[in-house]
Coordinates of C-alpha atoms in Angstrom, one line a residue:
Chain A
X21 CA -12.0 -33.9 -26.4
X22 CA -12.8 -35.7 -23.1
X23 CA -9.3 -36.0 -22.4
X24 CA -8.8 -32.5 -22.9
X25 CA -11.5 -31.5 -20.5
X26 CA -10.1 -33.8 -17.8
X27 CA -6.6 -32.5 -18.2
X28 CA -7.9 -28.9 -17.8
X29 CA -9.8 -29.8 -14.8
X30 CA -6.8 -31.4 -13.2
X31 CA -4.8 -28.2 -13.9
X32 CA -7.7 -26.1 -12.4
X33 CA -7.5 -28.1 -9.2
X34 CA -3.7 -27.5 -9.2
X35 CA -4.3 -23.7 -9.8
X36 CA -6.8 -23.4 -6.9
X37 CA -4.3 -25.3 -4.7
X38 CA -1.6 -23.0 -5.4
X39 CA -3.7 -19.8 -5.5
X40 CA -5.1 -20.8 -1.7
X41 CA -1.7 -21.3 -0.8
X42 CA -0.3 -18.1 -2.0
X43 CA -3.4 -16.4 -0.3
X44 CA -2.3 -18.1 3.0
X45 CA 1.3 -16.9 2.7
X46 CA 0.1 -13.5 1.9
X47 CA -2.2 -13.3 4.9
X48 CA 0.7 -14.3 7.1
X49 CA 2.4 -11.2 5.9
X50 CA -0.4 -9.0 7.2
X51 CA 0.7 -6.8 10.0
X52 CA -1.3 -7.1 13.0
X53 CA -3.1 -9.8 15.0
X54 CA -6.4 -11.0 13.5
X55 CA -7.6 -11.9 17.0
X56 CA -7.4 -8.1 17.8
X57 CA -9.5 -7.5 14.7
X58 CA -12.1 -9.5 16.1
X59 CA -12.2 -8.2 19.6
X60 CA -10.1 -4.7 19.7
X61 CA -10.7 -4.3 23.4
X62 CA -10.2 -7.7 24.7
X63 CA -7.6 -8.4 27.3
X64 CA -4.6 -10.9 26.7
X65 CA -6.5 -13.8 27.9
X66 CA -9.5 -13.4 26.0
X67 CA -7.1 -12.9 22.9
X68 CA -5.7 -16.4 23.5
X69 CA -9.2 -18.0 23.7
X70 CA -10.2 -16.3 20.5
X71 CA -7.0 -17.5 18.7
X72 CA -7.7 -20.9 20.0
X73 CA -11.2 -21.1 18.8
X74 CA -10.3 -19.9 15.3
X75 CA -7.3 -22.2 15.2
X76 CA -5.1 -19.1 14.8
X77 CA -2.7 -20.5 17.5
X78 CA -1.4 -23.6 15.7
X79 CA 1.6 -23.4 13.4
X80 CA 1.3 -22.3 9.8
X81 CA 1.4 -25.8 8.0
X82 CA -1.1 -27.2 10.6
X83 CA -3.6 -24.2 9.5
X84 CA -3.0 -24.9 6.0
X85 CA -3.6 -28.5 6.2
X86 CA -6.7 -28.0 8.3
X87 CA -8.1 -25.5 5.7
X88 CA -7.8 -28.2 2.9
X89 CA -9.2 -30.8 5.0
X90 CA -12.2 -28.6 5.5
X91 CA -12.5 -27.3 2.3
X92 CA -13.0 -30.8 0.7
X93 CA -15.8 -30.9 2.7
X94 CA -17.1 -27.6 1.4
X95 CA -16.6 -26.0 4.7
X96 CA -14.6 -22.8 4.7
X97 CA -15.0 -22.1 8.4
X98 CA -16.8 -19.3 10.1
X99 CA -16.3 -15.5 9.3
X100 CA -14.4 -13.6 11.8
X101 CA -16.6 -10.5 11.4
X102 CA -20.1 -11.9 10.4
X103 CA -20.1 -14.9 12.7
X104 CA -21.5 -16.9 9.9
X105 CA -20.5 -19.9 7.8
X106 CA -18.5 -18.6 5.0
X107 CA -20.5 -20.9 2.8
X108 CA -23.7 -19.5 3.6
X109 CA -22.4 -15.8 3.2
X110 CA -20.9 -16.8 -0.3
X111 CA -24.2 -18.3 -1.2
X112 CA -26.4 -15.3 -0.3
X113 CA -23.9 -12.6 -1.8
X114 CA -22.6 -14.5 -5.2
X115 CA -26.3 -14.5 -7.0
X116 CA -26.4 -10.7 -6.4
X117 CA -23.2 -10.3 -8.4
X118 CA -24.5 -12.4 -11.1
X119 CA -27.6 -10.3 -11.4
X120 CA -25.4 -7.4 -11.7
X121 CA -23.2 -9.0 -14.4
X122 CA -26.3 -10.3 -16.2
X123 CA -27.9 -6.9 -16.1
X124 CA -24.7 -5.4 -17.5
X125 CA -24.8 -8.0 -20.3
X126 CA -28.4 -7.0 -21.2
X127 CA -27.7 -3.3 -21.2
X128 CA -24.7 -3.9 -23.3
X129 CA -26.6 -5.9 -25.8
X130 CA -29.4 -3.4 -25.9
X131 CA -27.0 -0.5 -26.5
X132 CA -24.4 -2.1 -28.9
X133 CA -26.8 -4.2 -31.1
X134 CA -28.5 -1.3 -32.7
X135 CA -25.3 0.8 -32.8
X136 CA -23.3 -2.1 -34.4
X137 CA -25.9 -2.6 -37.0
X138 CA -26.4 0.9 -37.9
X139 CA -22.6 1.6 -38.2
X140 CA -22.2 -1.7 -40.4
X141 CA -25.1 -0.5 -42.6
X142 CA -23.7 3.0 -43.0
X143 CA -20.2 2.0 -43.4
X144 CA -17.3 4.7 -43.6
X145 CA -20.3 7.4 -43.3
X146 CA -20.6 10.0 -40.6
X147 CA -23.0 7.7 -38.5
X148 CA -20.1 5.0 -38.5
X149 CA -17.5 7.6 -37.1
X150 CA -20.0 8.7 -34.4
X151 CA -20.5 5.1 -33.4
X152 CA -16.7 4.6 -33.5
X153 CA -16.4 7.6 -31.2
X154 CA -18.9 6.0 -28.9
X155 CA -17.3 2.6 -28.7
X156 CA -13.8 4.1 -28.0
X157 CA -15.1 6.4 -25.4
X158 CA -17.0 3.6 -23.5
X159 CA -13.6 1.7 -23.7
X160 CA -11.8 4.8 -22.1
X161 CA -14.1 5.8 -19.5
X162 CA -13.0 4.3 -16.3
X163 CA -16.1 2.5 -14.9
X164 CA -16.0 3.6 -11.2
X165 CA -15.7 7.2 -12.4
X166 CA -18.6 6.7 -14.8
X167 CA -20.5 5.1 -11.7
X168 CA -19.9 8.3 -9.6
X169 CA -20.9 10.5 -12.6
X170 CA -24.3 8.5 -12.9
X171 CA -24.8 8.9 -9.2
X172 CA -24.3 12.6 -9.4
X173 CA -26.5 13.1 -12.4
X174 CA -29.4 10.4 -12.3
X175 CA -29.4 9.9 -8.4
X176 CA -28.5 13.2 -7.0
X177 CA -29.8 15.6 -9.5
X178 CA -32.7 14.0 -11.1
X179 CA -33.5 11.5 -8.6
X180 CA -34.5 8.9 -11.0
X181 CA -32.7 6.0 -9.6
X182 CA -31.6 5.2 -6.0
X183 CA -27.7 6.0 -5.4
X184 CA -27.1 2.6 -3.8
X185 CA -28.2 -0.4 -2.1
X186 CA -29.9 -3.3 -3.1
X187 CA -33.6 -4.3 -3.6
X188 CA -35.4 -3.7 -6.7
X189 CA -34.5 -3.5 -10.5
X190 CA -33.9 0.5 -10.1
X191 CA -31.1 -0.6 -7.7
X192 CA -29.6 -2.7 -10.4
X193 CA -30.0 -0.2 -13.3
X194 CA -27.0 2.2 -12.5
X195 CA -24.5 -0.3 -11.3
X196 CA -25.3 -2.5 -14.3
X197 CA -24.9 0.3 -16.7
X198 CA -21.6 1.5 -15.3
X199 CA -20.4 -2.2 -15.6
X200 CA -21.7 -2.4 -19.0
X201 CA -19.4 0.3 -20.3
X202 CA -16.3 -1.8 -21.3
X203 CA -18.5 -4.6 -22.7
X204 CA -20.3 -2.0 -25.0
X205 CA -17.0 -1.3 -26.8
X206 CA -16.1 -4.8 -27.6
X207 CA -19.7 -5.7 -28.6
X208 CA -20.2 -2.8 -30.9
X209 CA -17.0 -3.6 -32.7
X210 CA -17.6 -7.2 -33.2
X211 CA -21.4 -6.9 -34.1
X212 CA -20.2 -4.2 -36.6
X213 CA -17.3 -6.4 -38.2
X214 CA -19.6 -9.7 -38.2
X215 CA -22.5 -7.8 -39.9
X216 CA -20.2 -6.5 -42.6
X217 CA -18.9 -10.1 -43.2
X218 CA -22.6 -11.1 -43.5
X219 CA -23.8 -8.2 -45.6
X220 CA -20.8 -9.1 -48.2
X221 CA -22.0 -12.5 -48.7
X222 CA -23.5 -13.7 -51.8
X223 CA -26.8 -15.1 -50.4
X224 CA -27.6 -11.6 -48.8
X225 CA -26.9 -9.8 -52.1
X226 CA -28.9 -12.3 -53.7
X227 CA -31.9 -11.9 -51.2
X228 CA -31.5 -8.3 -51.5
X229 CA -31.8 -8.5 -55.2
X230 CA -34.9 -10.5 -55.0
X231 CA -36.5 -7.8 -52.8
X232 CA -36.5 -9.5 -49.3
X233 CA -36.9 -6.8 -46.6
X234 CA -33.7 -5.3 -45.1
X235 CA -35.0 -6.0 -41.6
X236 CA -35.1 -9.7 -42.3
X237 CA -31.6 -9.7 -43.6
X238 CA -30.5 -8.0 -40.4
X239 CA -31.9 -10.6 -38.4
X240 CA -30.3 -13.3 -40.3
X241 CA -27.0 -11.6 -39.9
X242 CA -27.6 -11.0 -36.1
X243 CA -28.2 -14.7 -35.6
X244 CA -24.6 -15.4 -36.8
X245 CA -23.3 -13.1 -34.3
X246 CA -24.7 -14.7 -31.5
X247 CA -22.1 -17.4 -30.5
X248 CA -19.1 -14.9 -31.0
X249 CA -20.7 -12.4 -28.6
X250 CA -21.3 -15.1 -26.0
X251 CA -17.6 -16.1 -26.3
X252 CA -16.6 -12.4 -25.8
X253 CA -18.7 -11.9 -22.8
X254 CA -17.3 -14.9 -21.1
X255 CA -13.8 -13.6 -21.8
X256 CA -14.7 -10.1 -20.4
X257 CA -16.4 -11.6 -17.4
X258 CA -13.1 -12.0 -15.4
X259 CA -12.3 -8.4 -16.0
X260 CA -15.8 -7.5 -15.1
X261 CA -15.7 -9.2 -11.7
X262 CA -12.8 -7.0 -11.0
X263 CA -14.8 -4.0 -12.1
X264 CA -17.6 -5.1 -9.9
X265 CA -15.4 -4.8 -6.7
X266 CA -15.3 -1.1 -7.2
X267 CA -18.9 -0.6 -8.6
X268 CA -20.3 -2.7 -5.7
X269 CA -18.0 -0.6 -3.4
X270 CA -19.5 2.6 -5.0
X271 CA -23.0 1.7 -4.9
X272 CA -22.8 -0.1 -1.5
X273 CA -24.4 -3.0 -3.7
X274 CA -24.0 -6.2 -1.5
X275 CA -22.4 -8.5 -4.0
X276 CA -19.1 -10.4 -3.6
X277 CA -17.0 -7.6 -4.7
X278 CA -18.1 -5.6 -1.7
X279 CA -17.8 -8.6 0.3
X280 CA -14.2 -9.1 -0.8
X281 CA -13.1 -5.5 -0.1
X282 CA -14.5 -5.5 3.3
X283 CA -13.1 -9.0 4.1
X284 CA -9.7 -7.7 3.2
X285 CA -9.9 -4.5 5.3
X286 CA -11.4 -6.4 8.0
X287 CA -8.7 -9.2 8.0
X288 CA -11.5 -11.7 7.8
X289 CA -9.1 -14.6 7.0
X290 CA -11.7 -17.5 6.4
X291 CA -13.9 -15.2 4.4
X292 CA -11.1 -14.1 1.9
X293 CA -10.0 -17.7 1.5
X294 CA -13.6 -18.7 0.7
X295 CA -13.8 -15.8 -1.8
X296 CA -10.6 -16.7 -3.3
X297 CA -11.6 -20.2 -3.9
X298 CA -14.9 -19.3 -5.2
X299 CA -13.7 -16.7 -7.7
X300 CA -10.8 -18.8 -8.9
X301 CA -13.3 -21.6 -9.5
X302 CA -15.5 -19.5 -11.5
X303 CA -12.6 -18.1 -13.4
X304 CA -11.3 -21.6 -14.1
X305 CA -14.5 -22.9 -15.5
X306 CA -15.0 -19.8 -17.6
X307 CA -11.6 -20.0 -19.2
X308 CA -12.3 -23.6 -19.8
X309 CA -15.5 -22.7 -21.5
X310 CA -14.1 -20.1 -23.6
X311 CA -11.2 -22.3 -24.9
X312 CA -13.8 -25.1 -25.7
X313 CA -16.0 -22.6 -27.5
X314 CA -12.9 -21.5 -29.4
X315 CA -12.2 -24.9 -30.4
X316 CA -15.6 -25.7 -31.3
X317 CA -15.5 -22.4 -33.5
X318 CA -11.9 -22.9 -34.9
X319 CA -11.1 -26.6 -35.3
X320 CA -7.8 -25.7 -36.3
X321 CA -6.5 -25.0 -32.6
X322 CA -8.2 -28.2 -31.5
X323 CA -4.9 -30.1 -31.2
X324 CA -2.2 -27.5 -30.3
X325 CA -3.1 -25.2 -27.7
X326 CA -5.1 -27.1 -25.1
Chain B
X22 CA 23.0 -21.6 -28.8
X23 CA 25.8 -21.2 -31.2
X24 CA 26.9 -17.4 -30.9
X25 CA 30.0 -18.0 -33.1
X26 CA 28.0 -18.1 -36.5
X27 CA 26.6 -14.8 -35.5
X28 CA 29.8 -13.0 -35.5
X29 CA 30.4 -14.7 -39.1
X30 CA 27.2 -13.7 -40.4
X31 CA 27.7 -9.9 -39.5
X32 CA 28.1 -9.1 -43.3
X33 CA 24.8 -10.9 -44.0
X34 CA 23.2 -8.9 -41.3
X35 CA 23.7 -5.8 -43.3
X36 CA 22.4 -7.4 -46.2
X37 CA 19.3 -8.4 -44.2
X38 CA 18.8 -4.7 -43.3
X39 CA 18.1 -3.9 -46.8
X40 CA 15.6 -6.8 -47.0
X41 CA 13.7 -5.3 -44.0
X42 CA 13.2 -2.1 -46.0
X43 CA 10.0 -3.6 -48.0
X44 CA 8.3 -4.5 -44.8
X45 CA 9.3 -1.5 -42.8
X46 CA 8.1 0.7 -45.4
X47 CA 4.8 -1.0 -45.5
X48 CA 4.7 -0.2 -41.8
X49 CA 5.4 3.7 -42.4
X50 CA 2.9 3.8 -45.0
X51 CA 0.1 2.2 -42.9
X52 CA 1.0 4.4 -39.9
X53 CA 1.0 7.6 -41.8
X54 CA -2.1 7.1 -43.9
X55 CA -4.5 5.6 -41.3
X56 CA -6.3 8.4 -39.8
X57 CA -7.2 6.8 -36.6
X58 CA -3.6 6.1 -35.9
X59 CA -2.7 9.8 -36.8
X60 CA -5.4 11.2 -34.3
X61 CA -4.8 8.6 -31.7
X62 CA -1.1 9.3 -31.6
X63 CA -1.6 13.1 -31.8
X64 CA -3.9 12.9 -28.7
X65 CA -1.4 10.8 -26.8
X66 CA 1.7 13.2 -27.9
X67 CA -0.3 16.2 -26.6
X68 CA -1.0 14.4 -23.3
X69 CA 2.5 13.5 -22.9
X70 CA 4.0 16.8 -23.9
X71 CA 1.5 18.3 -21.2
X72 CA 2.6 15.9 -18.6
X73 CA 6.4 16.0 -19.4
X74 CA 6.6 20.0 -19.5
X75 CA 4.3 20.4 -16.8
X76 CA 6.2 23.4 -15.4
X77 CA 5.8 25.1 -18.8
X78 CA 2.0 24.4 -19.1
X79 CA 1.0 25.6 -15.6
X80 CA 2.9 27.9 -13.3
X81 CA 1.2 26.8 -10.1
X82 CA 3.0 24.2 -7.6
X83 CA 0.8 21.1 -7.4
X84 CA 1.6 21.0 -3.6
X85 CA 1.0 24.6 -2.6
X86 CA -1.9 24.9 -0.4
X87 CA -4.1 28.1 -0.1
X88 CA -6.9 27.5 2.3
X89 CA -8.4 30.7 1.6
X90 CA -9.0 29.4 -1.9
X91 CA -10.3 26.0 -1.1
X92 CA -13.0 24.4 -3.4
X93 CA -13.2 27.4 -5.8
X94 CA -15.4 26.3 -8.7
X95 CA -14.0 26.3 -12.2
X96 CA -13.8 29.5 -14.3
X97 CA -17.0 29.4 -16.0
X98 CA -18.8 28.8 -12.9
X99 CA -20.2 31.5 -10.4
X100 CA -17.3 32.3 -7.7
X101 CA -14.8 30.8 -10.2
X102 CA -11.9 32.7 -11.8
X103 CA -9.4 32.8 -14.5
X104 CA -6.5 32.1 -11.8
X105 CA -7.8 28.6 -11.4
X106 CA -9.3 27.4 -14.7
X107 CA -10.6 24.2 -13.4
X108 CA -11.1 25.2 -9.6
X109 CA -9.2 24.0 -6.8
X110 CA -9.5 21.1 -4.5
X111 CA -10.2 20.8 -0.7
X112 CA -6.8 22.4 0.3
X113 CA -7.1 25.1 -2.4
X114 CA -4.4 23.6 -4.6
X115 CA -5.0 24.4 -8.4
X116 CA -6.9 21.2 -9.9
X117 CA -5.6 21.6 -13.4
X118 CA -1.9 21.7 -12.3
X119 CA -2.6 18.7 -9.9
X120 CA -4.0 16.9 -12.9
X121 CA -1.2 17.5 -15.1
X122 CA 1.3 16.3 -12.4
X123 CA -0.8 13.5 -11.5
X124 CA -0.6 12.5 -15.1
X125 CA 3.1 12.2 -14.7
X126 CA 2.7 9.4 -12.2
X127 CA 0.0 7.4 -14.1
X128 CA 1.9 7.6 -17.5
X129 CA 5.3 6.8 -16.0
X130 CA 3.8 4.0 -13.9
X131 CA 2.2 2.6 -17.1
X132 CA 5.3 2.7 -19.3
X133 CA 7.5 1.3 -16.6
X134 CA 5.3 -1.7 -15.8
X135 CA 4.7 -2.5 -19.4
X136 CA 8.4 -2.1 -20.2
X137 CA 9.3 -4.5 -17.5
X138 CA 6.5 -7.0 -18.2
X139 CA 7.6 -6.7 -21.9
X140 CA 11.1 -7.6 -21.3
X141 CA 10.5 -10.4 -19.0
X142 CA 7.5 -11.7 -21.0
X143 CA 9.1 -11.7 -24.4
X144 CA 12.3 -13.3 -23.1
X145 CA 10.4 -15.9 -21.4
X146 CA 8.1 -16.5 -24.4
X147 CA 11.1 -16.8 -26.9
X148 CA 12.9 -19.3 -24.8
X149 CA 9.9 -21.5 -24.0
X150 CA 8.5 -21.2 -27.4
X151 CA 11.6 -22.1 -29.0
X152 CA 12.9 -24.8 -26.8
X153 CA 9.5 -26.1 -25.5
X154 CA 9.9 -28.9 -22.7
X155 CA 10.1 -28.6 -19.1
X156 CA 10.3 -24.5 -19.1
X157 CA 7.4 -24.3 -21.4
X158 CA 5.3 -26.5 -18.8
X159 CA 6.3 -24.1 -16.0
X160 CA 5.3 -21.1 -18.2
X161 CA 1.9 -22.5 -19.0
X162 CA 1.3 -23.4 -15.4
X163 CA 2.2 -19.9 -14.4
X164 CA -0.2 -18.5 -16.8
X165 CA -3.1 -20.8 -15.6
X166 CA -2.4 -19.5 -12.2
X167 CA -2.4 -16.0 -13.3
X168 CA -5.7 -16.5 -15.3
X169 CA -7.3 -18.2 -12.4
X170 CA -6.4 -15.8 -9.8
X171 CA -8.6 -13.2 -8.8
X172 CA -6.1 -10.6 -9.3
X173 CA -8.1 -7.7 -7.8
X174 CA -8.1 -9.7 -4.3
X175 CA -4.4 -10.1 -4.7
X176 CA -3.7 -6.5 -5.3
X177 CA -5.9 -5.4 -2.5
X178 CA -4.1 -7.9 -0.1
X179 CA -0.6 -6.8 -1.3
X180 CA -1.4 -3.3 -1.2
X181 CA -2.8 -3.4 2.4
X182 CA 0.6 -5.0 3.4
X183 CA 3.2 -3.2 1.4
X184 CA 3.4 0.8 1.0
X185 CA 2.0 1.4 -2.4
X186 CA 5.0 3.5 -3.8
X187 CA 5.7 3.8 -7.4
X188 CA 8.2 0.9 -7.5
X189 CA 5.8 -1.6 -5.4
X190 CA 2.9 -0.5 -7.9
X191 CA 4.9 -1.2 -11.0
X192 CA 6.4 -4.6 -9.7
X193 CA 2.9 -5.6 -9.0
X194 CA 1.7 -4.6 -12.3
X195 CA 4.5 -6.2 -14.3
X196 CA 4.2 -9.2 -12.0
X197 CA 0.5 -9.5 -13.4
X198 CA 1.1 -8.7 -16.9
X199 CA 4.6 -10.5 -18.0
X200 CA 2.9 -14.0 -18.4
X201 CA 0.3 -12.4 -20.9
X202 CA 3.4 -11.5 -23.1
X203 CA 5.1 -14.7 -22.5
X204 CA 2.1 -16.5 -23.8
X205 CA 1.5 -14.5 -26.8
X206 CA 5.3 -14.5 -27.8
X207 CA 5.1 -18.3 -27.3
X208 CA 2.1 -18.6 -29.5
X209 CA 3.6 -16.7 -32.3
X210 CA 6.8 -18.5 -32.1
X211 CA 4.9 -21.8 -32.2
X212 CA 3.3 -20.9 -35.6
X213 CA 6.3 -19.3 -37.1
X214 CA 8.9 -22.0 -36.1
X215 CA 7.7 -24.5 -38.6
X216 CA 7.4 -21.9 -41.2
X217 CA 9.3 -22.5 -44.5
X218 CA 11.6 -19.4 -43.9
X219 CA 12.7 -20.8 -40.6
X220 CA 13.5 -24.1 -41.8
X221 CA 15.4 -22.5 -44.7
X222 CA 17.6 -20.4 -42.4
X223 CA 18.0 -23.5 -40.2
X224 CA 19.3 -25.6 -43.1
X225 CA 21.6 -22.8 -44.2
X226 CA 23.3 -23.2 -40.8
X227 CA 21.8 -20.1 -39.0
X228 CA 22.0 -20.5 -35.1
X229 CA 19.0 -20.5 -32.8
X230 CA 19.8 -17.1 -31.6
X231 CA 20.1 -15.8 -35.0
X232 CA 16.8 -17.2 -36.0
X233 CA 14.9 -16.2 -33.0
X234 CA 16.3 -12.4 -33.2
X235 CA 16.6 -11.7 -36.8
X236 CA 13.8 -13.8 -38.2
X237 CA 10.9 -14.3 -35.6
X238 CA 11.4 -11.3 -33.5
X239 CA 10.1 -8.8 -36.0
X240 CA 7.0 -10.8 -36.4
X241 CA 6.3 -10.4 -32.8
X242 CA 7.0 -6.7 -32.6
X243 CA 3.4 -5.6 -34.0
X244 CA 1.6 -7.5 -31.5
X245 CA 3.7 -6.5 -28.7
X246 CA 3.2 -2.8 -29.5
X247 CA -0.5 -3.5 -29.6
X248 CA -0.5 -5.5 -26.2
X249 CA 1.4 -2.9 -24.5
X250 CA -0.6 0.1 -25.5
X251 CA -3.8 -1.7 -24.3
X252 CA -2.1 -2.6 -20.9
X253 CA -0.9 1.1 -20.5
X254 CA -4.5 2.0 -20.7
X255 CA -5.6 -0.8 -18.4
X256 CA -2.7 0.2 -15.9
X257 CA -3.8 3.9 -15.9
X258 CA -7.4 2.7 -15.1
X259 CA -6.4 0.4 -12.5
X260 CA -4.1 2.9 -10.8
X261 CA -6.9 5.3 -10.7
X262 CA -9.2 2.8 -9.2
X263 CA -6.9 1.7 -6.5
X264 CA -6.2 5.2 -5.6
X265 CA -9.8 5.9 -5.6
X266 CA -10.5 3.4 -2.9
X267 CA -7.7 4.5 -0.9
X268 CA -5.2 1.7 -1.8
X269 CA -3.1 3.9 -4.2
X270 CA 0.0 6.2 -3.5
X271 CA -0.9 8.2 -0.5
X272 CA -0.9 12.2 -0.8
X273 CA 0.4 14.8 -1.0
X274 CA 2.0 13.8 -4.5
X275 CA -0.9 14.0 -6.8
X276 CA -2.0 10.8 -8.9
X277 CA -5.2 10.7 -10.8
X278 CA -6.4 8.2 -8.3
X279 CA -5.7 10.1 -5.1
X280 CA -7.3 13.3 -6.6
X281 CA -10.4 11.3 -7.1
X282 CA -10.3 9.8 -3.7
X283 CA -10.1 13.3 -2.2
X284 CA -12.9 14.6 -4.4
X285 CA -15.3 11.6 -3.5
X286 CA -15.5 13.3 -0.1
X287 CA -16.8 16.5 -1.6
X288 CA -18.9 15.0 -4.4
X289 CA -22.1 16.7 -3.6
X290 CA -20.4 20.2 -2.9
X291 CA -17.6 20.3 -5.4
X292 CA -18.3 18.1 -8.4
X293 CA -15.2 19.4 -10.3
X294 CA -12.6 17.7 -8.1
X295 CA -14.0 14.4 -8.9
X296 CA -14.9 15.1 -12.5
X297 CA -11.9 16.3 -14.2
X298 CA -9.4 13.7 -13.4
X299 CA -12.0 11.2 -14.9
X300 CA -11.9 13.6 -17.9
X301 CA -8.2 13.6 -17.9
X302 CA -8.2 9.8 -18.1
X303 CA -10.8 9.6 -20.7
X304 CA -8.8 11.8 -23.1
X305 CA -5.6 10.0 -22.5
X306 CA -7.2 6.8 -22.8
X307 CA -9.0 8.0 -26.1
X308 CA -5.7 8.7 -27.6
X309 CA -4.2 5.5 -26.5
X310 CA -7.3 3.3 -27.7
X311 CA -7.8 4.9 -30.9
X312 CA -4.0 4.3 -31.7
X313 CA -4.3 0.7 -30.3
X314 CA -7.5 0.0 -32.2
X315 CA -6.3 1.0 -35.5
X316 CA -2.9 -0.7 -35.1
X317 CA -5.0 -4.0 -34.5
X318 CA -6.0 -3.7 -38.1
X319 CA -2.4 -3.8 -39.0
X320 CA -1.6 -6.6 -36.7
X321 CA -4.7 -8.5 -37.9
X322 CA -5.1 -7.9 -41.4
X323 CA -8.3 -9.5 -41.4
X324 CA -10.2 -6.7 -39.8
X325 CA -8.2 -4.2 -41.9
X326 CA -11.0 -3.5 -44.7
X327 CA -13.5 -3.4 -42.2
X328 CA -12.6 -0.3 -40.3

C-alpha cells in the first residue's frame, strides 16, 4: 500500500512537470506581447524595461528553468495584472471555490437523499418514474444555462437572491445550486440502487417482520451509502471544477474559476502557471484518493490497476 | 501478429457468425423491450431528423436578417406572431430556425470528435492492453497527464490562440477524449485476456489479430457505445459553454453556444433568445442520457434488475 502511494506521488510530480511545460509551450504560442498587455500605451523603452523586470526577455529554456527553481520554493512570481504575489492570490481565491463546491455538495445531498429513498421505497411506481425524470433532467441541463435561468427567475424576477458577487450565504445559494445539478443525477441514482440493495437484504426483512419502524431501517440503509457517495463526489470534483469556471464567470463570483478565465484573457502568464499547478495538484490528489477508496472498497483491484 | 492464419480461417469465421447470433439476439431483445432505450432513442432520432432535414422543418434562412423584426417575442406572448414561433434574435433572424441549424453543428461536432477519439483510443487500448510493456507505460502516463490537467484551462488557452473552427474544436475534443477510451479498452482487455476462451483459442493456434478482433472486440462494443453516447452529451454541453463565454465558433453561422452568447446581451429584455437554445440542449441530452442510462444496465448487468 505504501509503495503504491509513493509510486503514485512520483507519477503525480511527473504529471505536474509535463503539464507546466505544456502550458509554457502553449503560452509561447500566444499572439501578442505580454509586456504590451501590462502597459498598452507604453513606449518601446518602457516595454523593454517591463520585459526585463518580469524576465520575459530571457530565452525560453531559461524562463522555464527559472520557473521551476522558484516554484520549488513555492514562489510563482508576481501577477502581471494584480501586481501581487500569485501565491497570495491563490490563497485568497481558492477557499471561495471550495465553499462553492461544498455548498453544491450539501445542496445535492439535501435534494437527492429524499428523492433517492423515495424512489427506492416505491420501486417501479409512478413516483419512481418522476424521480428518474428529475435525475435525467438534472443531468441533461447545461449548468451555465441553469445558472442564467436562476438569475432570471430568482434574482431578477423575484429578487430573492443576489444575482452575483460574493459575501453572504445568499451569494452562495444560486451558484451552488447550479453547480449541484450534475451531482444530483449521480447521487439520486446511486442512493436509489444502494437503498434497494439494502432493502432486499435478509436482516432488513427480518427487522421489518419484527415491526421495527421504517424510518429506522432507512437510516440504517443510508449509512451504507455514505462512503460510495463520497467517492462519487470526489470523482465528480474535477468535472465540477470545470463547471465552476463558467458558473463563477456568470455570477461574477471571485473564485479560482473566474481568476483562471481572466488570467487567460489578460495573458497573465505567472498567474496562469500558478493556477495550472494548483489545479493539477488538486486533481492528482483527488484521483489518488478515489483510487485508494476503490481499493479500500473493492480489494480485488488492489494489485492490478494501481 | 500472424495474418496468414486469418485467411485460412475464413471458413471458420463464417461459422463464428452463427455463434454470434445467440449473443446478438439477446442484444436486440434488450434494446427492443427496454422502454428507456426506446424513448431515449426516439427523442434522439426526432432531434437528429429535425437537424438533418432542417430545410424541410423550417422554411427560413438561418442567416437572413430582418432588422424591422428584431427581438420579436415568441408567438404566445404579446407582440409575437405565428410567423416566428419562438420569436427572433437581435438581428431579426428566426430563433427556431437558428436553433435547428445550430443543432447541426453541435451534433456533428459531438459525433465527429467521438468517432475520432473512439478509433484512436480503441486501437491504442487494444495494442497496449494485449502487448503491454513499453507502450502500455506510455499510455498510462498519457492518461495520468490527461487526468491531472485542468482541461478547461487548456481549452481556453488553445481557443484563444487558434480560430475555433469545426475541425479545431473536434481535434481538441478528440485529443481530450481518446485516452479515456484507450484506458477502458485496455482494462477490459486485461480482464478478458486470461479468460478461458481466449486461452482455448490461443491453444488452437488462433493469431493475436484474430483473437483481438473476433473474440475480444465484441466484449468491448457495449462499453464503447455507452461511453460515446455520454461523451457526445458532454461535448454538446461543452461546446455550448465555450460558445457562451465567447470562445466557440464565431457568428454568423449558428451554434447553440453562440446563439446563447448573443442572447446573454439581451437577457433582461428578451428572455427567449437565451432560454430556447438551452431547452433544445435539454431535449437532446435527455434523449441521449435516457438511452445511455438504460444501456448501462445492459453493459453492467448488476444494475439491471434495479431500474
